[in-house]
Short mmCIF file of N, CA and C and ligand atoms in Angstrom, two decimals:
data_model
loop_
_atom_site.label_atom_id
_atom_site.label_comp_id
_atom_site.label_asym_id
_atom_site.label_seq_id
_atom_site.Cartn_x
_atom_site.Cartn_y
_atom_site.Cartn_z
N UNK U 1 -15.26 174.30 159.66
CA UNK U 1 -14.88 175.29 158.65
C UNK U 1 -16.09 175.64 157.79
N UNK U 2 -16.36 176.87 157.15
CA UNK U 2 -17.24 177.56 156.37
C UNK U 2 -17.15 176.79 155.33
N UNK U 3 -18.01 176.25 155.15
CA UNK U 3 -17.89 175.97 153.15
C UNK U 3 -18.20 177.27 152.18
N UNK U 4 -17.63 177.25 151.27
CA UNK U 4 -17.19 178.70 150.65
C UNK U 4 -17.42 178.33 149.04
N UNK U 5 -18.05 178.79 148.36
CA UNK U 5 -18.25 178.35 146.79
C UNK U 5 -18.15 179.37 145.71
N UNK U 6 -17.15 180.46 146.51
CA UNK U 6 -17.31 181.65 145.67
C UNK U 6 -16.22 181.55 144.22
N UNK U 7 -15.09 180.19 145.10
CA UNK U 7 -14.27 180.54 143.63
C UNK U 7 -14.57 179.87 142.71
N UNK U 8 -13.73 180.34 141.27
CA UNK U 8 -14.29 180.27 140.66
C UNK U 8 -14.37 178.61 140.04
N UNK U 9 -15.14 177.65 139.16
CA UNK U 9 -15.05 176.81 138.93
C UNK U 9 -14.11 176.06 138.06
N UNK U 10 -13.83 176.94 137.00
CA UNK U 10 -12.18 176.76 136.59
C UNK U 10 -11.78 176.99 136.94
N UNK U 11 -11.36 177.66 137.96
CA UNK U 11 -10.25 177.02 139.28
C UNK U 11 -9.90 175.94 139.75
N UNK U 12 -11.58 175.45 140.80
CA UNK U 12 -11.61 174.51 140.86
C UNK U 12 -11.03 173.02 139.64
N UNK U 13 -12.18 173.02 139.11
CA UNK U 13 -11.54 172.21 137.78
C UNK U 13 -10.16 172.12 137.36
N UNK U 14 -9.32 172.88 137.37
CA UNK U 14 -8.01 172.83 137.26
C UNK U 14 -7.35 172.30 138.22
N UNK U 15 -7.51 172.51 139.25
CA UNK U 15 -7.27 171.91 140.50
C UNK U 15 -7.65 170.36 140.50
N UNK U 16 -8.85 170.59 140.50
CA UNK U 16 -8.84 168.94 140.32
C UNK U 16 -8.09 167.80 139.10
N UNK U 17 -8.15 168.82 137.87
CA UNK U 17 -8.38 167.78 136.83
C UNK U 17 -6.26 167.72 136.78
N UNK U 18 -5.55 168.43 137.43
CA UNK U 18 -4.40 168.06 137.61
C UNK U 18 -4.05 167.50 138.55
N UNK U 19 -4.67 167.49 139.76
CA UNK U 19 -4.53 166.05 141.23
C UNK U 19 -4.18 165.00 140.50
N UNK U 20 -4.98 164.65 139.27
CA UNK U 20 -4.79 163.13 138.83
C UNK U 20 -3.55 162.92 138.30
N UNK U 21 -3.00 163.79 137.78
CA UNK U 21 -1.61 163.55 137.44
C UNK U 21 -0.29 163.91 138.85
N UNK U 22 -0.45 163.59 139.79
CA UNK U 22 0.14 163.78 140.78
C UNK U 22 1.15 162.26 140.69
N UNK U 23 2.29 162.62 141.19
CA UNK U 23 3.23 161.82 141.09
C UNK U 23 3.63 161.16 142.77
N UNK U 24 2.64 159.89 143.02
CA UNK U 24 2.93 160.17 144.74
C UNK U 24 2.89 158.52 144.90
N UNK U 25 4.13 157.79 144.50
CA UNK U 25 4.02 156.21 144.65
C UNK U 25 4.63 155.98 146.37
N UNK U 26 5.28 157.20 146.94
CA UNK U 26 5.10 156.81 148.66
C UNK U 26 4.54 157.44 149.35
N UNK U 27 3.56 158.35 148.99
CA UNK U 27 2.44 158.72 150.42
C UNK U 27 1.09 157.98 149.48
N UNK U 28 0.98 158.39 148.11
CA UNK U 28 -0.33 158.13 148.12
C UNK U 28 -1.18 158.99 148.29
N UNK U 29 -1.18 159.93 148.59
CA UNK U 29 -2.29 161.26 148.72
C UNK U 29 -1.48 162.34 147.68
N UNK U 30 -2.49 162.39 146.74
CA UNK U 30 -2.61 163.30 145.44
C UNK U 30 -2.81 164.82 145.78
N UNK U 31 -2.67 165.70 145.60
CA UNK U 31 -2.45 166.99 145.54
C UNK U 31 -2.55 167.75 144.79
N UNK U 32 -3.63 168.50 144.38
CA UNK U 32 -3.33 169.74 143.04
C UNK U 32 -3.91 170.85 143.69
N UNK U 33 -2.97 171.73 142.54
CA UNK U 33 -2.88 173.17 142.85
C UNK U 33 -3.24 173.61 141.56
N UNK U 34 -4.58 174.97 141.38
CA UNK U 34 -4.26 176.25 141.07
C UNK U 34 -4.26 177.35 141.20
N UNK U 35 -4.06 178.04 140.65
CA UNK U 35 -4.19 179.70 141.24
C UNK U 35 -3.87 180.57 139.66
N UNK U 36 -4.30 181.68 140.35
CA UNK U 36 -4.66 182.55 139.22
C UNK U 36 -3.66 183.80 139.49
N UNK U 37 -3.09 184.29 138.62
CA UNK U 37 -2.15 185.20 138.59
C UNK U 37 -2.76 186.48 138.38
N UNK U 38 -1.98 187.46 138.75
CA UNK U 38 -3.40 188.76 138.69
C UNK U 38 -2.98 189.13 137.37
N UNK U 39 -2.70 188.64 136.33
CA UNK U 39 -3.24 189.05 135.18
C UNK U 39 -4.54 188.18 134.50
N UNK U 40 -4.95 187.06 135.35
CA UNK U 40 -6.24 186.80 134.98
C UNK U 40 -5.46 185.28 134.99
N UNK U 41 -4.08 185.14 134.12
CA UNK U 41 -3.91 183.54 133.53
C UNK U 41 -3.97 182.73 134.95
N UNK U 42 -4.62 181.05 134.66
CA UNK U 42 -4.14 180.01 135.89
C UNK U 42 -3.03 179.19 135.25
N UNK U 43 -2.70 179.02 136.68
CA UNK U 43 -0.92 178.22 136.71
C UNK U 43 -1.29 176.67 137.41
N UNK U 44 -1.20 175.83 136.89
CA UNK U 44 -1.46 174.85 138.10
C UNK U 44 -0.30 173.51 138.26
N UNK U 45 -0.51 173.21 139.45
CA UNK U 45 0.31 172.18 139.96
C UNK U 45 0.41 170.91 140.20
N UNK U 46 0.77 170.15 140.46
CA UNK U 46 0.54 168.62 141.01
C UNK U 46 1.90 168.16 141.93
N UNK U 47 2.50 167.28 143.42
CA UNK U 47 2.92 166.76 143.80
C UNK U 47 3.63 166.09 142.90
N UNK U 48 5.23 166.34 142.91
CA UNK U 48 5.97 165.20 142.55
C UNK U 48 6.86 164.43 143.65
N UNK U 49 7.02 163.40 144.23
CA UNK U 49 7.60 162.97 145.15
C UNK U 49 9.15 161.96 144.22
N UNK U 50 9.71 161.63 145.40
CA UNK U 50 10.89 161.09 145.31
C UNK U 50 11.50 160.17 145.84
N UNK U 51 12.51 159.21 145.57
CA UNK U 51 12.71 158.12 146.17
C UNK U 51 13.46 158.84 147.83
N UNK U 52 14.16 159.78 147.28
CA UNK U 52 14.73 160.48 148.34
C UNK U 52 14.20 161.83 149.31
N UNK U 53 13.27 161.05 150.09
CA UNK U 53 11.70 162.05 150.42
C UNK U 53 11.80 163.10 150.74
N UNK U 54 12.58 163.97 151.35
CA UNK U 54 12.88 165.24 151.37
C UNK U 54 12.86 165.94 149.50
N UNK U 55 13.18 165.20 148.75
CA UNK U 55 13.34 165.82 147.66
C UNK U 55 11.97 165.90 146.38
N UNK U 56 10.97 165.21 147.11
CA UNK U 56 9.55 165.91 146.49
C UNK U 56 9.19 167.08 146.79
N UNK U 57 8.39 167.29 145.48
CA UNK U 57 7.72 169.32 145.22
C UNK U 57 6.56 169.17 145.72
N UNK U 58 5.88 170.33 146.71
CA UNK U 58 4.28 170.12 146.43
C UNK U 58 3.77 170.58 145.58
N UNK U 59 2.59 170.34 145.67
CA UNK U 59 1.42 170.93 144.38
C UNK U 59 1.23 172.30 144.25
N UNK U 60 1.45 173.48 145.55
CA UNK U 60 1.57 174.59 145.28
C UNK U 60 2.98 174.83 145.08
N UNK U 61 3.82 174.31 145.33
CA UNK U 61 5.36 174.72 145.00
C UNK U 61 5.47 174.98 143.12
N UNK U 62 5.13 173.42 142.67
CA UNK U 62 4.78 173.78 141.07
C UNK U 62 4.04 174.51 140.95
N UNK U 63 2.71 174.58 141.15
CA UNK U 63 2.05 175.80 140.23
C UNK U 63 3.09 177.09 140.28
N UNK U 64 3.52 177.09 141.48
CA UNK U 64 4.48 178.41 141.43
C UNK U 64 5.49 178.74 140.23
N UNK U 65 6.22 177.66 140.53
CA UNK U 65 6.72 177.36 138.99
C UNK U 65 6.68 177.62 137.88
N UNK U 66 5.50 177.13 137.70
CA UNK U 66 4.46 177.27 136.36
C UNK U 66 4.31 178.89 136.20
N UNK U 67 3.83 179.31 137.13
CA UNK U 67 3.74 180.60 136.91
C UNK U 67 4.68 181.24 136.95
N UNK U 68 6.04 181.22 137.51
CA UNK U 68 7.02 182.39 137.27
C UNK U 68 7.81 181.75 135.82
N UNK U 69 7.38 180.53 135.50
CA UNK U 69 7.82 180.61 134.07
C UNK U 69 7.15 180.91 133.10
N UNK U 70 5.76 181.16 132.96
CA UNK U 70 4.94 181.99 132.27
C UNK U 70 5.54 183.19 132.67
N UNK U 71 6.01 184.10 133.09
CA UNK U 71 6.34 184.92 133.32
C UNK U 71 5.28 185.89 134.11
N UNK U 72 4.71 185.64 135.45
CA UNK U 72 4.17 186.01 136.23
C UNK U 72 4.38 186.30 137.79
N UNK U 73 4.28 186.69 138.20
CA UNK U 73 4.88 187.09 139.34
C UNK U 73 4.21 187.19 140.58
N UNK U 74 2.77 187.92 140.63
CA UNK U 74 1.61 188.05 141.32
C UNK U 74 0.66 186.97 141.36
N UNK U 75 0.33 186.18 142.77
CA UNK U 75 -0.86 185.11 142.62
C UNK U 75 -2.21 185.76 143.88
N UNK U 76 -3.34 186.06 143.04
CA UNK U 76 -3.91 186.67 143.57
C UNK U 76 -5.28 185.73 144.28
N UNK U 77 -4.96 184.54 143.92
CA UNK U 77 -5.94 183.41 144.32
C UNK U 77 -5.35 182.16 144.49
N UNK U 78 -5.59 181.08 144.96
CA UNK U 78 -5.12 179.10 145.02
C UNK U 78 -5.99 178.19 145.41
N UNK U 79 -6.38 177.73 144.41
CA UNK U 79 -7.20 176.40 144.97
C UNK U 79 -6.17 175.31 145.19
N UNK U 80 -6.35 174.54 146.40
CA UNK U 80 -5.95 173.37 146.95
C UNK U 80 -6.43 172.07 146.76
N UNK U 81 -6.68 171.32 146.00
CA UNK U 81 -7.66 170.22 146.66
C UNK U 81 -6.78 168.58 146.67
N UNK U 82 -7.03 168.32 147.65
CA UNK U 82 -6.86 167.04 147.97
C UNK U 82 -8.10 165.89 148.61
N UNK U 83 -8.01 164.60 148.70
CA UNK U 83 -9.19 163.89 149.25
C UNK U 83 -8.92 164.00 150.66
N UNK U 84 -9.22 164.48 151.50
CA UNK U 84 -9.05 164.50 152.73
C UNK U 84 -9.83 165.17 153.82
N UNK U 85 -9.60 164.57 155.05
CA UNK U 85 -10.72 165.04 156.26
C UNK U 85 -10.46 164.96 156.91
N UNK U 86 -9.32 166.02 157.73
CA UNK U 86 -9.45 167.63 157.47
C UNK U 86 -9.26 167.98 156.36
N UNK U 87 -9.79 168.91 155.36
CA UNK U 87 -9.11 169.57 153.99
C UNK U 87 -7.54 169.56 154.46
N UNK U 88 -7.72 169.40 153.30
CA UNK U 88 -5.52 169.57 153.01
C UNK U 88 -5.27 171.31 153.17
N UNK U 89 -4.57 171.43 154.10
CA UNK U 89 -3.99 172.79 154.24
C UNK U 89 -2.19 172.96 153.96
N UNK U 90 -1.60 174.06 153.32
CA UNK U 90 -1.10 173.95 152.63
C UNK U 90 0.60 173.81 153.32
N UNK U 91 1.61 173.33 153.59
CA UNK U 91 2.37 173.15 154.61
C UNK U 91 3.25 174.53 155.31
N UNK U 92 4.34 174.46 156.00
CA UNK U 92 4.86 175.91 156.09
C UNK U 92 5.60 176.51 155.09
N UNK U 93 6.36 175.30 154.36
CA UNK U 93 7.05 176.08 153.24
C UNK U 93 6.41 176.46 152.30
N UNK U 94 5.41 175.79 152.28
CA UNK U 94 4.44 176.54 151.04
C UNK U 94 3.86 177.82 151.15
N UNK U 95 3.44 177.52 152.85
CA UNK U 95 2.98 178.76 153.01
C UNK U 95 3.66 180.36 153.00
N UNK U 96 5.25 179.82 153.20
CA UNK U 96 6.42 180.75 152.65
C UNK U 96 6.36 181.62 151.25
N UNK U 97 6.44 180.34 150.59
CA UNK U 97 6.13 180.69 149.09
C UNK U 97 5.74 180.97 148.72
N UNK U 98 4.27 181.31 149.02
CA UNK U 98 2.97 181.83 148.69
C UNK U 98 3.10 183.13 149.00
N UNK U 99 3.94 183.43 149.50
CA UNK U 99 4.00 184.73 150.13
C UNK U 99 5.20 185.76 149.60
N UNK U 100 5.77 184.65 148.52
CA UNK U 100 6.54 185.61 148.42
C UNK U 100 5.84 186.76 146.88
N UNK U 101 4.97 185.82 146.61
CA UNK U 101 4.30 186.13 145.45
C UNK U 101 2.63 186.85 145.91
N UNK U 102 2.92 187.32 146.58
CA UNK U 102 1.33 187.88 147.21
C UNK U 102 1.03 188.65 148.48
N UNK U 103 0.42 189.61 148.67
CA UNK U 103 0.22 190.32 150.00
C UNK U 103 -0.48 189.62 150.76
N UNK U 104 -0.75 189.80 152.10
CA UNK U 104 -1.63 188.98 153.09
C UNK U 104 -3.00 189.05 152.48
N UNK U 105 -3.44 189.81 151.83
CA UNK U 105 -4.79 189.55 151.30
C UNK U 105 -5.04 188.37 150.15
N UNK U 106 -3.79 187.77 149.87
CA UNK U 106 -4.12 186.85 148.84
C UNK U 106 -5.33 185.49 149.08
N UNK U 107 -5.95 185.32 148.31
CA UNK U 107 -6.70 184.16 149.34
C UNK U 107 -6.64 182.68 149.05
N UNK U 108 -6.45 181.65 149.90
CA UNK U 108 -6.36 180.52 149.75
C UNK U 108 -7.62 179.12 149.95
N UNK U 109 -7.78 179.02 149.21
CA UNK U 109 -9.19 178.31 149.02
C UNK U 109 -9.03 177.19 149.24
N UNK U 110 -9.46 175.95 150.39
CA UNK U 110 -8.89 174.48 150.63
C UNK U 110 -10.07 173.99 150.10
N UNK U 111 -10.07 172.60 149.24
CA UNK U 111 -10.50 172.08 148.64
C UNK U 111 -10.66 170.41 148.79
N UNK U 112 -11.66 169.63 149.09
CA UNK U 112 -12.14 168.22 148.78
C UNK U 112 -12.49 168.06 147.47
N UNK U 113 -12.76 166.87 146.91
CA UNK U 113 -13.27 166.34 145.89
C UNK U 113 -14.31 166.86 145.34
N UNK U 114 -15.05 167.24 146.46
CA UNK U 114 -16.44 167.80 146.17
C UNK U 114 -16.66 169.34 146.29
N UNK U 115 -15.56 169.62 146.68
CA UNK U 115 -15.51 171.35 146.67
C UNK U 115 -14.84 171.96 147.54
N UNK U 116 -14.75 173.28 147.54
CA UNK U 116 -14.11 173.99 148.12
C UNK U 116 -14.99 174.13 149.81
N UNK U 117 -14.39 173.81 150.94
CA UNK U 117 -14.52 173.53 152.36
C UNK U 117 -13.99 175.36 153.03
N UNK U 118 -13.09 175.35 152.71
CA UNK U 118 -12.76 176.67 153.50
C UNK U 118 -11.97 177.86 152.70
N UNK U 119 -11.89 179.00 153.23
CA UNK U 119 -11.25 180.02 152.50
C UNK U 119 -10.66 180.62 153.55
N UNK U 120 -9.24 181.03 152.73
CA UNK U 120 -8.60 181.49 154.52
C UNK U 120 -7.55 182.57 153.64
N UNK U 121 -6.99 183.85 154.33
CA UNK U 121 -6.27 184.82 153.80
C UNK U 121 -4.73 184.49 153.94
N UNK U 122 -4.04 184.59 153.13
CA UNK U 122 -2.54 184.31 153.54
C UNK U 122 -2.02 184.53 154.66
N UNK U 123 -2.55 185.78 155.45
CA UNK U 123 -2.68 186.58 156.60
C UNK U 123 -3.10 185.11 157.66
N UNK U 124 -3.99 184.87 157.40
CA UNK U 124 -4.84 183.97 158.56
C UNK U 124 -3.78 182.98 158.93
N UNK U 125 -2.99 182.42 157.83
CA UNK U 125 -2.43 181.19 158.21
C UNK U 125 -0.76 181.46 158.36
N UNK U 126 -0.18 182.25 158.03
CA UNK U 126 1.01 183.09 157.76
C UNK U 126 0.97 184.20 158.70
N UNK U 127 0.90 184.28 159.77
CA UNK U 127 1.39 185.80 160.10
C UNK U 127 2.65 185.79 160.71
N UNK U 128 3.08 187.21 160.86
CA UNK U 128 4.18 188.01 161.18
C UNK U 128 5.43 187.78 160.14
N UNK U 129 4.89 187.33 158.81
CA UNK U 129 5.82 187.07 157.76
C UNK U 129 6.92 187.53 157.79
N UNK U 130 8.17 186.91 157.89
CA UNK U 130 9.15 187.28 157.33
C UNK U 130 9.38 187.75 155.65
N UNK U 131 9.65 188.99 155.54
CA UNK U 131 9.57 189.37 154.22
C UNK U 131 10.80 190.01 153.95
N UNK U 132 10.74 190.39 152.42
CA UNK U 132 11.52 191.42 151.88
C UNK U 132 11.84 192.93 152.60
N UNK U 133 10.75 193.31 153.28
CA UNK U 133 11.19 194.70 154.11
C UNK U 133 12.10 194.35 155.27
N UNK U 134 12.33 193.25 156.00
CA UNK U 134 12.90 192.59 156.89
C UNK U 134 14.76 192.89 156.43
N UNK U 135 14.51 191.93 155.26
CA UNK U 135 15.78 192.30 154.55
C UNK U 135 16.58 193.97 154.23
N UNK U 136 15.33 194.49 153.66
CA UNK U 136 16.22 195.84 153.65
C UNK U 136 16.17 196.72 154.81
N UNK U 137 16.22 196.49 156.12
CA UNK U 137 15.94 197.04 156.83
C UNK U 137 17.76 196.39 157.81
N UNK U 138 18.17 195.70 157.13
CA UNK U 138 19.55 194.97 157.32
C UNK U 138 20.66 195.64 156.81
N UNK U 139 19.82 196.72 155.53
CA UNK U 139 20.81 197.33 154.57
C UNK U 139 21.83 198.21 155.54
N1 THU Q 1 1.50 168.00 149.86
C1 THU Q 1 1.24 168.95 148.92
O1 THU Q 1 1.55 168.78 147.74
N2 THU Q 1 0.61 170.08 149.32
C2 THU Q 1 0.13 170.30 150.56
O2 THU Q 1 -0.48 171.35 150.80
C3 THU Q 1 0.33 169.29 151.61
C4 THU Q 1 1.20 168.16 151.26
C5 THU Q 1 2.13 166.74 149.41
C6 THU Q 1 3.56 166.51 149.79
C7 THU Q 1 3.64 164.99 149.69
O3 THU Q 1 3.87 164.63 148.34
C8 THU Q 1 2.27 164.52 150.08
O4 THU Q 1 1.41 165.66 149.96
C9 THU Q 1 2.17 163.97 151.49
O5 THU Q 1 2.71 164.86 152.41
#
């Protein structure tokens, strides 16, 4: 993968400096998320897990959160970072979610400890989205 250093560093930083508060006493691999809403504000996330494992959030699921309760709607960027090798890429439901808040051009930035490893378009990792035009096309 390309190593990519274009985003921005409070991004990054946010990303990281909320991994640490990740809530993960049965996997153990920490997770943070942020991303930037296209009005400029960042939203960020962290992994909460559960005794009943289906019922943990990921780290982009909250930031999402975060941001549609700021009252935002559009995410026009996401840093990922986790410790890991391969970079942590982001799962399918996330990658759902991400989508419901963003066109294929949105971009997703995967992230190590030490930086951002790859950059990939919602498009790249998501295609043939099931979307909202899908739906009204049912009407
Ligand atoms: N996880 C995330 O939070 N985001 C990802 O992109 C991949 C996986 C979390 C879910 C679970 O808490 C832990 O990582 C291990 O799967």
């Amino acid at each position: 993968m390309q190593r990519n250093t274009s985003v921005s560093q409070e991004l990054f930083d946010a990303a990281i400096a909320v991994r640490k508060r990740a809530y993960v006493p049965y996997s153990g691999f920490r997770v943070g998320a942020a991303l930037r809403a296209s009005d400029g504000q960042v939203f960020v996330g962290c992994n909460v897990e559960n005794v009943a494992y289906p019922e943990g959030c990921c780290a982009e699921a909250g930031a999402i959160s975060s941001m549609v309760a700021g009252g935002q709607l559009n995410i026009s960027e996401i840093v990922v970072v986790a410790d890991s090798d391969p970079v942590v890429s982001p799962c399918g439901g996330c990658r759902q979610k991400l989508a419901e808040f963003g066109g294929p051009d949105m971009i997703i930035y995967l992230a190590d400890l030490s930086g951002v490893q790859a950059k990939w378009r919602l498009a790249d990792i998501l295609p043939a989205t099931f979307g909202k035009e899908h739906l009204r096309s049912g009407e």
